[in-house]
Coordinates of C-alpha atoms and ligand atoms in Angstrom, one line a residue:
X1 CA -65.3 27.0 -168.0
X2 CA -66.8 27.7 -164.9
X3 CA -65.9 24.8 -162.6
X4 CA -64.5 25.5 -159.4
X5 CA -61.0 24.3 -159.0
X6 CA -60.9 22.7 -156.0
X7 CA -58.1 20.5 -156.2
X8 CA -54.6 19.9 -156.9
X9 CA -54.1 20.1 -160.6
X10 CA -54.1 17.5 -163.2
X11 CA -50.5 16.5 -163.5
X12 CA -50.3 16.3 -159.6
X13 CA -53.1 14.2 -159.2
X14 CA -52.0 11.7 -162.2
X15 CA -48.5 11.0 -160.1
X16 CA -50.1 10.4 -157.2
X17 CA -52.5 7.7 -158.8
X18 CA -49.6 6.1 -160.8
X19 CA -47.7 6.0 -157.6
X20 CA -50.0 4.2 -155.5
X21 CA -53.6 3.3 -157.4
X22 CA -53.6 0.0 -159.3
X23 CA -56.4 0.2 -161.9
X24 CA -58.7 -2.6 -162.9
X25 CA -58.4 -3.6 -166.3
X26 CA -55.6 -2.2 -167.3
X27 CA -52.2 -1.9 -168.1
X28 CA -50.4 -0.2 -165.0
X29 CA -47.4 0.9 -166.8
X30 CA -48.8 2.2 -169.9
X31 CA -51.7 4.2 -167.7
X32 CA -48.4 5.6 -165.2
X33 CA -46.9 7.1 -168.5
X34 CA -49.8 8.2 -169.8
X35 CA -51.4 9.5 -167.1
X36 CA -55.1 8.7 -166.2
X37 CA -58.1 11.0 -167.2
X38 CA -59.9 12.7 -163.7
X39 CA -63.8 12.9 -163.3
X40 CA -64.2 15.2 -160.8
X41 CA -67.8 15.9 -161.0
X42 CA -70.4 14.8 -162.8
X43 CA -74.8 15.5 -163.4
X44 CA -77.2 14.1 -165.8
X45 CA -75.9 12.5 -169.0
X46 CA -72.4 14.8 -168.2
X47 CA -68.9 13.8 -166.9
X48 CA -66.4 16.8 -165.9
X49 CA -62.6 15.9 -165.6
X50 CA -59.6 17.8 -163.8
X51 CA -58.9 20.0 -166.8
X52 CA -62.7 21.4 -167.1
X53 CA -63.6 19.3 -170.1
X54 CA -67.4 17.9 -169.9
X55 CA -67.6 14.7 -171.4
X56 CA -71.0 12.8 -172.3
X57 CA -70.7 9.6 -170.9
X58 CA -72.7 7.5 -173.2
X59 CA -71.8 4.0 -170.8
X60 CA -73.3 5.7 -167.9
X61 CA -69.8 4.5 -165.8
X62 CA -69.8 1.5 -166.2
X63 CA -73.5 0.7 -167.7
X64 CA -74.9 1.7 -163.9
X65 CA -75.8 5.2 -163.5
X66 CA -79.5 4.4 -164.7
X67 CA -80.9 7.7 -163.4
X68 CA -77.8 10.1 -164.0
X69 CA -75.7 11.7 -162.1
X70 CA -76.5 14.0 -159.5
X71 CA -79.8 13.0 -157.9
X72 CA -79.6 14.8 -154.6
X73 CA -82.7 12.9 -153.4
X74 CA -80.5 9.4 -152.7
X75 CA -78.0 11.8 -151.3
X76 CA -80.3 12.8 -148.8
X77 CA -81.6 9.3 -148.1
X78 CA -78.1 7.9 -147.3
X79 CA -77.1 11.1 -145.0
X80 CA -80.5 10.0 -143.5
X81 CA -79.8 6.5 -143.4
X82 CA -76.2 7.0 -141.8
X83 CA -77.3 8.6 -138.9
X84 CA -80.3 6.5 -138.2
X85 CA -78.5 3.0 -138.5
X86 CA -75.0 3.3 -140.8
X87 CA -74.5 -0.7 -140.3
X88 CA -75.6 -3.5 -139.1
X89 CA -75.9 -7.2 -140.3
X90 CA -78.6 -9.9 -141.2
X91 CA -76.8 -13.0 -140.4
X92 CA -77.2 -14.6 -137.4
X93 CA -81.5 -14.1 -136.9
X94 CA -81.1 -10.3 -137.1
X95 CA -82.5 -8.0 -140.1
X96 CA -83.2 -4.1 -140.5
X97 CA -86.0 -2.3 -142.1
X98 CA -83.9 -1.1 -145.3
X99 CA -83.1 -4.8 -146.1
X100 CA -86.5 -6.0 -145.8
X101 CA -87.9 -3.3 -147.1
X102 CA -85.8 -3.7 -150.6
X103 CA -86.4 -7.3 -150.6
X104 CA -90.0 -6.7 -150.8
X105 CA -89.8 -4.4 -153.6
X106 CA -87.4 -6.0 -155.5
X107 CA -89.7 -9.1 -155.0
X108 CA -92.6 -6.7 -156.1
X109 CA -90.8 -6.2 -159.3
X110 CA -89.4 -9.4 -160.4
X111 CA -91.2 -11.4 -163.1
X112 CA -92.9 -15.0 -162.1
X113 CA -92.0 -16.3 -158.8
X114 CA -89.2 -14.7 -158.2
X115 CA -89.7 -13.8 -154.6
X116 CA -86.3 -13.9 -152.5
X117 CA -83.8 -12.0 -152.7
X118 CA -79.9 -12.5 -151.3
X119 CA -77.8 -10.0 -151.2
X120 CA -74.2 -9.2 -152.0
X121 CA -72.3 -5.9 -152.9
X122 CA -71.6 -5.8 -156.3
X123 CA -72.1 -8.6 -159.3
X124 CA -69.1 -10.7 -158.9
X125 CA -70.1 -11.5 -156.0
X126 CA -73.5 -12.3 -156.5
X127 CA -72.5 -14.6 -159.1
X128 CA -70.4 -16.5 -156.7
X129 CA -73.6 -16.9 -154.4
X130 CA -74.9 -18.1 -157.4
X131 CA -72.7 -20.8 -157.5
X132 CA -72.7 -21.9 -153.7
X133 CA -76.5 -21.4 -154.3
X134 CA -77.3 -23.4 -157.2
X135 CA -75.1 -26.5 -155.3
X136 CA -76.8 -26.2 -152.3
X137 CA -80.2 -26.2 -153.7
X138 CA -79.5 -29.9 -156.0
X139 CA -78.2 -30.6 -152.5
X140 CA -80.6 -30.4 -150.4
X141 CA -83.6 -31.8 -152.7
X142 CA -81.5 -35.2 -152.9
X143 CA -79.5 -34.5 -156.0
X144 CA -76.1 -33.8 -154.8
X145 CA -74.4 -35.2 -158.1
X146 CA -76.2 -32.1 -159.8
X147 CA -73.0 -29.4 -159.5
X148 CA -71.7 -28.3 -163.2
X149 CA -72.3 -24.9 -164.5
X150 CA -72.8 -24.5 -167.8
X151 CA -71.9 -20.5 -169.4
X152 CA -70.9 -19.1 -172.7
X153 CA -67.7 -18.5 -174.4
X154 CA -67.4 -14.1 -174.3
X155 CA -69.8 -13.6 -171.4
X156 CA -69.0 -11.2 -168.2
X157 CA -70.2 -12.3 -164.9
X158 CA -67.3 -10.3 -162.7
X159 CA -64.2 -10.8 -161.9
X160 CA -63.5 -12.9 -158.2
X161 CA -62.5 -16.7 -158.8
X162 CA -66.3 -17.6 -159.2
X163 CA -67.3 -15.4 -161.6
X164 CA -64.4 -14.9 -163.4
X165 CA -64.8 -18.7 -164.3
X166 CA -68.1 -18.2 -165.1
X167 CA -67.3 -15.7 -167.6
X168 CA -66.0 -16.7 -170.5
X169 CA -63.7 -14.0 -171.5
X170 CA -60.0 -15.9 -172.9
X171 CA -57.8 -12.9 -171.3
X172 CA -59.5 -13.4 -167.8
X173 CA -58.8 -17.2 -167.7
X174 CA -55.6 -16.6 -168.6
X175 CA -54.5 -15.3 -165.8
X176 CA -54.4 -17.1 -161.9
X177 CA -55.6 -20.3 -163.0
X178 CA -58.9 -20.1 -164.3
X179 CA -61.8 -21.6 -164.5
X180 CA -62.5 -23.6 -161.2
X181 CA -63.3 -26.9 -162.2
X182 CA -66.6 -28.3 -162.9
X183 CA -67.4 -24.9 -165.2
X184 CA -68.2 -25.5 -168.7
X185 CA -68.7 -23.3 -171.8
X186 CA -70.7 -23.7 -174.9
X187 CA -70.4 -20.9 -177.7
X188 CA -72.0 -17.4 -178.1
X189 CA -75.2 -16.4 -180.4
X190 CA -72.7 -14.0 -181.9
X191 CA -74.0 -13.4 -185.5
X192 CA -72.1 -11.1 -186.6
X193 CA -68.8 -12.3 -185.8
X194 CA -69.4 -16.5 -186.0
X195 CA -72.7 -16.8 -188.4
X196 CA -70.6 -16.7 -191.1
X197 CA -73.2 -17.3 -194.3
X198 CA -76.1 -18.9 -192.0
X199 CA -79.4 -17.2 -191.8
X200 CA -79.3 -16.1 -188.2
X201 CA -82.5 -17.7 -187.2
X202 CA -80.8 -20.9 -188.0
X203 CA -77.7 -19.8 -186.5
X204 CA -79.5 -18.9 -182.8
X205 CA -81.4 -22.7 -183.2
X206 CA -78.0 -24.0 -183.9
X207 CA -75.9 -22.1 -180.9
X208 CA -78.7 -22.9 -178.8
X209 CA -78.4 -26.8 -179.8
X210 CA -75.2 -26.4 -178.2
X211 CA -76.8 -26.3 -174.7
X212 CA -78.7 -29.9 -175.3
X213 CA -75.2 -31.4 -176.5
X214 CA -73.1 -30.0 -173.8
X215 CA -76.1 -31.4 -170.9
X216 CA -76.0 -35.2 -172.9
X217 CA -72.1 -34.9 -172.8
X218 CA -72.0 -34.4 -168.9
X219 CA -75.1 -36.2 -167.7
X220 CA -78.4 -34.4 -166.6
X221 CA -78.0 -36.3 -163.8
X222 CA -74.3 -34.2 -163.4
X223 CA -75.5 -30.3 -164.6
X224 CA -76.8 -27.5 -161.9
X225 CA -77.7 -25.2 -163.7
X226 CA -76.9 -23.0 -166.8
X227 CA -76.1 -19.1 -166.7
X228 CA -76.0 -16.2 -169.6
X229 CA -77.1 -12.8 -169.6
X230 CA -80.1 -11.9 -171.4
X231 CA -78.1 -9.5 -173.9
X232 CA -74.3 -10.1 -173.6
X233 CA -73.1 -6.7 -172.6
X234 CA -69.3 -6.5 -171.7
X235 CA -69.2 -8.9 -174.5
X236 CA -70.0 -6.1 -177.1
X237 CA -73.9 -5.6 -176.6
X238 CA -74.4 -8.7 -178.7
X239 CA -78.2 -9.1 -179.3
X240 CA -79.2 -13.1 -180.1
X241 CA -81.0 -14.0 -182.9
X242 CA -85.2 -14.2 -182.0
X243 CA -84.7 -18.5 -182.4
X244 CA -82.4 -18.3 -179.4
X245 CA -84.1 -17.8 -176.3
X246 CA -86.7 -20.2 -177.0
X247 CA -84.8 -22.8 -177.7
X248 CA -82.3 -22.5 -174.4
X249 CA -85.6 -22.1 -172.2
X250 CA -87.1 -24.9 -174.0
X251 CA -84.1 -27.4 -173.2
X252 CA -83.4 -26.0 -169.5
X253 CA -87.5 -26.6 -169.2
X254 CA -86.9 -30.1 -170.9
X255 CA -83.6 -30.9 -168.4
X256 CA -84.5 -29.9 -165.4
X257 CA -81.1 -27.6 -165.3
X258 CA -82.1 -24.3 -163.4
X259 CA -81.8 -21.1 -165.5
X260 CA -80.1 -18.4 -163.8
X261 CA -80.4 -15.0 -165.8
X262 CA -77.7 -12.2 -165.2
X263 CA -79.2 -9.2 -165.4
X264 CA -76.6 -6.7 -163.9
X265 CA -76.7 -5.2 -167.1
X266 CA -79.9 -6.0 -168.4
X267 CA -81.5 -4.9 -165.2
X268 CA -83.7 -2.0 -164.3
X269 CA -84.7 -0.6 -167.0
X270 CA -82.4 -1.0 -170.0
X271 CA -84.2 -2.9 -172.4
X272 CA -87.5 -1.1 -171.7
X273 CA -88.8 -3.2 -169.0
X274 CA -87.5 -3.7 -165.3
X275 CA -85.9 -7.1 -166.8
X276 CA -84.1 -8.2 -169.8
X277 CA -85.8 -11.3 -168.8
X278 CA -89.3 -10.1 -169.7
X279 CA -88.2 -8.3 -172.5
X280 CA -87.0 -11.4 -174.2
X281 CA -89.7 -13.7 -172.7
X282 CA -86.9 -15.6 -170.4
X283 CA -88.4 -17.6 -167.4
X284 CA -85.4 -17.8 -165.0
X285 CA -85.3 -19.6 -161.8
X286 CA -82.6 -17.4 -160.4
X287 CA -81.8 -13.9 -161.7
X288 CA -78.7 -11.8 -160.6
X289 CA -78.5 -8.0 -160.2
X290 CA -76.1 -5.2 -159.6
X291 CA -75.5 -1.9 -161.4
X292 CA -78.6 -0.4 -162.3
X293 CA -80.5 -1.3 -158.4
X294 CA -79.0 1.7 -156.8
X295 CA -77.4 3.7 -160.4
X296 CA -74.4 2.9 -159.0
X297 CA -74.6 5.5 -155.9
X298 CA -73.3 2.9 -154.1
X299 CA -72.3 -0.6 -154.3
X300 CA -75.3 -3.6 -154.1
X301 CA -76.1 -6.6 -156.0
X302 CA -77.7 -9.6 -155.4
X303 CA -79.7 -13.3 -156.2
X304 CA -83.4 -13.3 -156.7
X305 CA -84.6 -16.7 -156.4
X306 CA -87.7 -18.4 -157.1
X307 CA -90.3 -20.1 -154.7
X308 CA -89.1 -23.8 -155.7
X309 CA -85.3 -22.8 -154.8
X310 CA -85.9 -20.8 -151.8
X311 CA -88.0 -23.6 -150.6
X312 CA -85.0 -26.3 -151.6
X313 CA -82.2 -24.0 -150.3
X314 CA -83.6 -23.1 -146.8
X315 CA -84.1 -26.6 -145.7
X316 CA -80.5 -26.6 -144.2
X317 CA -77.7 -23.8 -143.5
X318 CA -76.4 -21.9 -146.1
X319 CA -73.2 -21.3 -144.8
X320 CA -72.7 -18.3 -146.9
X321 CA -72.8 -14.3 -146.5
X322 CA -70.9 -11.0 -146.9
X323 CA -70.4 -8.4 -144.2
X324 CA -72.0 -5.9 -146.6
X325 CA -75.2 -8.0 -147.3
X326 CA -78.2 -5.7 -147.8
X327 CA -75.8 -3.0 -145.9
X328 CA -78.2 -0.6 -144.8
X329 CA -77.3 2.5 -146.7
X330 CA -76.9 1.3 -149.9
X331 CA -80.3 -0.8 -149.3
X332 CA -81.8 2.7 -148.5
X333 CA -80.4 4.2 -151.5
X334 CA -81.7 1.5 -153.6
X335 CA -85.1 1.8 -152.8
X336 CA -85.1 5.7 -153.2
X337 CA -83.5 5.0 -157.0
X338 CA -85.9 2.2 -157.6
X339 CA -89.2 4.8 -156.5
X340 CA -87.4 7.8 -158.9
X341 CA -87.3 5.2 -161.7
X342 CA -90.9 4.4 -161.3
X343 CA -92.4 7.7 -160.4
X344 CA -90.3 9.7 -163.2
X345 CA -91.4 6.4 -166.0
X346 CA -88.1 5.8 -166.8
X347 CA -88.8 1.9 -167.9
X348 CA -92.0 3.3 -170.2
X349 CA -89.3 6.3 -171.6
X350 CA -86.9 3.3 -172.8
X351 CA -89.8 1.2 -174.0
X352 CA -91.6 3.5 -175.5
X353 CA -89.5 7.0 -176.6
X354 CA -86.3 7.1 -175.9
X355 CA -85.1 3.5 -177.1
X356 CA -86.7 4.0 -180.1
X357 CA -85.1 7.0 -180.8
X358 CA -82.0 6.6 -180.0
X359 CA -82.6 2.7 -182.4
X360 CA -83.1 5.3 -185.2
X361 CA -80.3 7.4 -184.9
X362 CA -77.7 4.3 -183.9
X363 CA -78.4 2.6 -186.7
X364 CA -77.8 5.3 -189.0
X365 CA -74.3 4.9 -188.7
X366 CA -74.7 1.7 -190.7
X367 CA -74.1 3.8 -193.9
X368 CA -71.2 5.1 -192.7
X369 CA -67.7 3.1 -194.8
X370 CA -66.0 1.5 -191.7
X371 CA -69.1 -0.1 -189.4
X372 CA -71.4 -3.1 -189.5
X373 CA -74.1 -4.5 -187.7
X374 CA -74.9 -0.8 -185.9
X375 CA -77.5 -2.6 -183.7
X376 CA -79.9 -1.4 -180.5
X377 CA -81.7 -2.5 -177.9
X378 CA -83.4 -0.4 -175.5
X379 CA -80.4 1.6 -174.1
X380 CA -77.9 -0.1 -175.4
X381 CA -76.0 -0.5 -178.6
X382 CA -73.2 -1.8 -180.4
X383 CA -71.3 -1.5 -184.0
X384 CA -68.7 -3.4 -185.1
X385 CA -65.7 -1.5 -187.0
X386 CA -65.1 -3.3 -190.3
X387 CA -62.6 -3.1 -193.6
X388 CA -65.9 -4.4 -195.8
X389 CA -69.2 -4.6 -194.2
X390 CA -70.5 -7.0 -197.3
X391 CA -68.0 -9.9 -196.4
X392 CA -68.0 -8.9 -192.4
X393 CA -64.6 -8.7 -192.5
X394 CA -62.4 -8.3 -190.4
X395 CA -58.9 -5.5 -189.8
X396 CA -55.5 -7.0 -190.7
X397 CA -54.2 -5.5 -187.3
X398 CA -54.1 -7.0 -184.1
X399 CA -57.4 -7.1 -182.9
X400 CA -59.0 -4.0 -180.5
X401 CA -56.4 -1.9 -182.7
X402 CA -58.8 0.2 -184.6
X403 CA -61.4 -0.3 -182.0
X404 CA -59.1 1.5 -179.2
X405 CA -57.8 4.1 -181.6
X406 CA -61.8 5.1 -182.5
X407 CA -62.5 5.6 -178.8
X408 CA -59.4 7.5 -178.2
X409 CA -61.5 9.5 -181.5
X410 CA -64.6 9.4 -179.1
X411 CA -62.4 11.0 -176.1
X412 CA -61.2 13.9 -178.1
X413 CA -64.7 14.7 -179.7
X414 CA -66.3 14.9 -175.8
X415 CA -68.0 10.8 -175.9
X416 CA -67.2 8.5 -173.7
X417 CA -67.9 5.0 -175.9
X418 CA -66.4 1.7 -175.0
X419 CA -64.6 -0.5 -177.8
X420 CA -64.9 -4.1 -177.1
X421 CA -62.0 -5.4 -179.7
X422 CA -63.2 -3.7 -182.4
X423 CA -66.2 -3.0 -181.5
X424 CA -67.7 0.3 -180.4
X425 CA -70.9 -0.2 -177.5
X426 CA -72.8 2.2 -175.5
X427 CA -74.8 1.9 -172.7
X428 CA -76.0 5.4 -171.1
X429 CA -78.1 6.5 -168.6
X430 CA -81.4 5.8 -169.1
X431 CA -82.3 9.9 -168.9
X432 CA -80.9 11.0 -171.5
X433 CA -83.1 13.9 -173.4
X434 CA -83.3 13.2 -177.6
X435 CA -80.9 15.9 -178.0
X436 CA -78.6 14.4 -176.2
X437 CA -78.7 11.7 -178.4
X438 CA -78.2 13.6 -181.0
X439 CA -75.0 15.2 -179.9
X440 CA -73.7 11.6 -178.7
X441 CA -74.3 10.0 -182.7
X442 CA -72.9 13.2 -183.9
X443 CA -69.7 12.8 -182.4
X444 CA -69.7 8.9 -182.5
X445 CA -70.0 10.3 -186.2
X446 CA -66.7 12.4 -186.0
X447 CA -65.0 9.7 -184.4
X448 CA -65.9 7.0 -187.0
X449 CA -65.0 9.7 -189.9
X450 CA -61.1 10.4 -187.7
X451 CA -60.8 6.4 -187.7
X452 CA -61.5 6.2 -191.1
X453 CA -59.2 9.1 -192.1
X454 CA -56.5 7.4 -189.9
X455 CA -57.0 3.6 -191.4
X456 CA -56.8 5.0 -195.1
X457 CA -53.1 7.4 -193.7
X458 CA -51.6 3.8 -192.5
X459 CA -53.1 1.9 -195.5
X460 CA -54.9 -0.2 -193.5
X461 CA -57.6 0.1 -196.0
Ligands
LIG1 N1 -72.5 -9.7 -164.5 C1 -72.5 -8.9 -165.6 C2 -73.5 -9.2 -166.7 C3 -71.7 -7.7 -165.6 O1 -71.8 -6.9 -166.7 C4 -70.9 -8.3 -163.5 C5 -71.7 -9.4 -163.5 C6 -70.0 -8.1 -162.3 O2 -70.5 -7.1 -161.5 P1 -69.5 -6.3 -160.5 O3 -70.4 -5.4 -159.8 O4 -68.9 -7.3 -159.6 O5 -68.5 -5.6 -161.3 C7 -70.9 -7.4 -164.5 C8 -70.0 -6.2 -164.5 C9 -66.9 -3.5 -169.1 C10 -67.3 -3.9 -167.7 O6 -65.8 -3.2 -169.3 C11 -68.4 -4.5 -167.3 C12 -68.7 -4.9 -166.0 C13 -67.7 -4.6 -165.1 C14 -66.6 -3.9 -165.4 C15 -66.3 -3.6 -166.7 O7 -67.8 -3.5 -169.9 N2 -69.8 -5.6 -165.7

């Protein structure tokens, strides 16, 4: 252990968070007793906490640190960017060079007609541009009645008022008062879990069909526009059936309800193109993005929007807009992550190497007694944690149980993997070498065979 101790040590630093750090997304009092784990540093595919312990992180943070950790190039380009201009805004008729400049190239990027690009900090709040956006767009072509949002049951689109209502995660809405009204949710292509004895082809057709009902049921003349990300990620990296993307393009085609993809996950690079979109042959009208754009060096997100919207939305005001729109630095350090990720081939490394490889492996742990469905796609994967993978059933315990105790596994073998119930996902950076994904399914491997030990100790199977 050759880390530098630089700081105060572990137990210090854990009172000092529980004393005045509320976490998101979890429990305060349970995390204040147990005391929260400290990254400290962190390069490539590797985390290092307080204590010295390297850690692979196979959800790159929070499925954002596309290009690893540790690039000193978009360190560079921010200290740059800092002195030059640090801040400044785009309302009011003013712009700067890295704003325009990352427009352009995200413009250059997008699929279709995808041309304009508005930008917010983070995904949440993209999402609630979204909103505003879609609204103003029915608006201002003379179809004002045109306001619902249609979304899925499970899906993440952040966490503001917005979003969070947009989303369609139970716990979330159960707290302050959610959704907003005129936000409506139609079920999940989740196979796996809901398919029960269908064929999944038929099952996608028939999850999709839900879309057509839910449009008749409000009026066409009453619906905006319809959002879901391209491979439900937060969700538990659920993968549709091939019949379901067809069919939901087909009917927002047919309805004239505007399509708006969330790719904040799904974006730059992870499933082996630049968009989930073109992997699974979407054609959105408006796609948000987040995450992946800048690795997660620093915060930015935002709305692409096609031609036909543009047009529609900038016939009036759009009395909308963060401080932090296209901030400058994180604009700058965008463009310098978007250039590494197209000189280094990182998209073509998913498509064509790495994705595959890591496919392989992942889905070896289907033979293993306790997992399901081990599924990948590009970077990203997920297995579900079952008593008897023939029926798909489903633990007597109260669900996320076994899920939480096989990451805590994960922790103590040196892998960070997120449980979703019980589910077990991954999403890591898009760098990582084939041994590296070796050593992250071996000890998703050791974890799996610790849960299993411990479910057959308690009698839970
Ligand atoms: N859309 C999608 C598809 C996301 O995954 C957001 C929007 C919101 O982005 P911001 O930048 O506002 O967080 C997300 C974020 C998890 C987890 O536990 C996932 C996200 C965020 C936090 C936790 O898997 N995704």
């Amino acid at each position: 252990m050759n880390v530098i101790q630089n700081h105060l040590p572990t137990e210090e630093l854990q009172a000092i968070d529980a004393a005045h750090h509320l976490h998101p997304f979890t429990s305060g009092d349970e995390i204040n007793a147990k005391g929260a784990r400290v990254i400290t540093r962190a390069k490539g595919v590797w985390l290092t906490d307080s204590d010295g312990n390297e850690l692979l992180d196979a959800m790159a943070g929070l499925w954002c640190v596309n290009i690893g950790y540790g690039r000193d190039e978009l360190a560079e380009v921010a200290a740059q960017q800092m002195r030059q201009l640090p801040y400044y805004n785009t309302f009011f008729q003013t712009t700067h060079i890295p704003a325009l400049e990352l427009a352009q190239r995200i413009a250059a990027l997008a699929p279709g007609d995808l041309n304009h690009v508005f930008f917010a900090s983070g995904g949440s709040e993209a999402n609630d541009t979204n909103i505003r956006l879609v609204r103003s767009y029915w608006q201002n072509v003379g179809k004002p009645t045109k306001t619902a949002i249609i979304a899925r049951v499970n899906a993440y689109h952040g966490s503001s008022m917005g979003s969070a209502s947009l989303g369609g995660m139970a716990a979330m809405h159960a707290q302050g008062g959610l959704p907003i009204p005129d936000i409506h949710h139609i079920g999940q292509p989740h196979w796996w879990a809901e398919g029960g004895d269908r064929d999944p082809e038929e099952f996608g057709l028939m999850r999709a069909r839900e879309l057509k009902e839910k449009i008749a049921e409000l009026g066409e003349a009453n619906v905006a526009a319809l959002i879901a990300e391209p491979i439900q990620g937060a969700g538990g990296v659920i993968v549709p059936p091939d019949s379901y993307w067809p069919e939901i393009q087909r009917i927002c085609d047919e309805h004239e309800i505007l399509l708006i993809a969330d790719e904040v996950i799904c974006g730059f690079g992870r499933t082996g193109d630049w968009f989930g979109s073109q992997t699974l042959n979407i054609r959105p009208d408006i796609m948000t993005i987040a995450k992946g754009v800048t690795s997660g060096y620093l915060p930015l997100g935002g709305s692409i929007v096609s031609d036909r919207v543009a047009e529609g939305l900038n016939k009036d005001e759009f009395n909308h807009g963060y401080t932090y729109s296209g901030h400058p630095v994180a604009a700058a350090v965008a463009l310098e992550n978007l250039r590494i990720i197209e000189e280094e081939g990182i998209v073509e490394r998913v498509r064509d190497v790495i994705g595959p490889y890591l496919a392989r492996k992942w889905e070896g742990l289907n033979d293993h007694p306790i997992v399901g469905g081990a599924h990948a796609f590009g970077l990203m994967a997920g297995l579900a944690l079952t008593p008897d993978k023939q029926s798909k059933a489903i633990f007597d315990t109260p669900p996320g149980t076994v899920g939480l105790r096989c990451r805590e596994a994960c922790f103590r073998n040196g892998l960070v993997m997120r449980h979703v119930g019980d589910r077990m996902i991954i999403s890591p950076p898009l760098v990582l070498s084939e041994e590296e994904v070796d050593m992250l399914v071996d000890r998703a491997m050791r974890a799996l065979d610790e849960t299993h030990g411990w479910l057959r100790e308690e009698g839970i199977i």
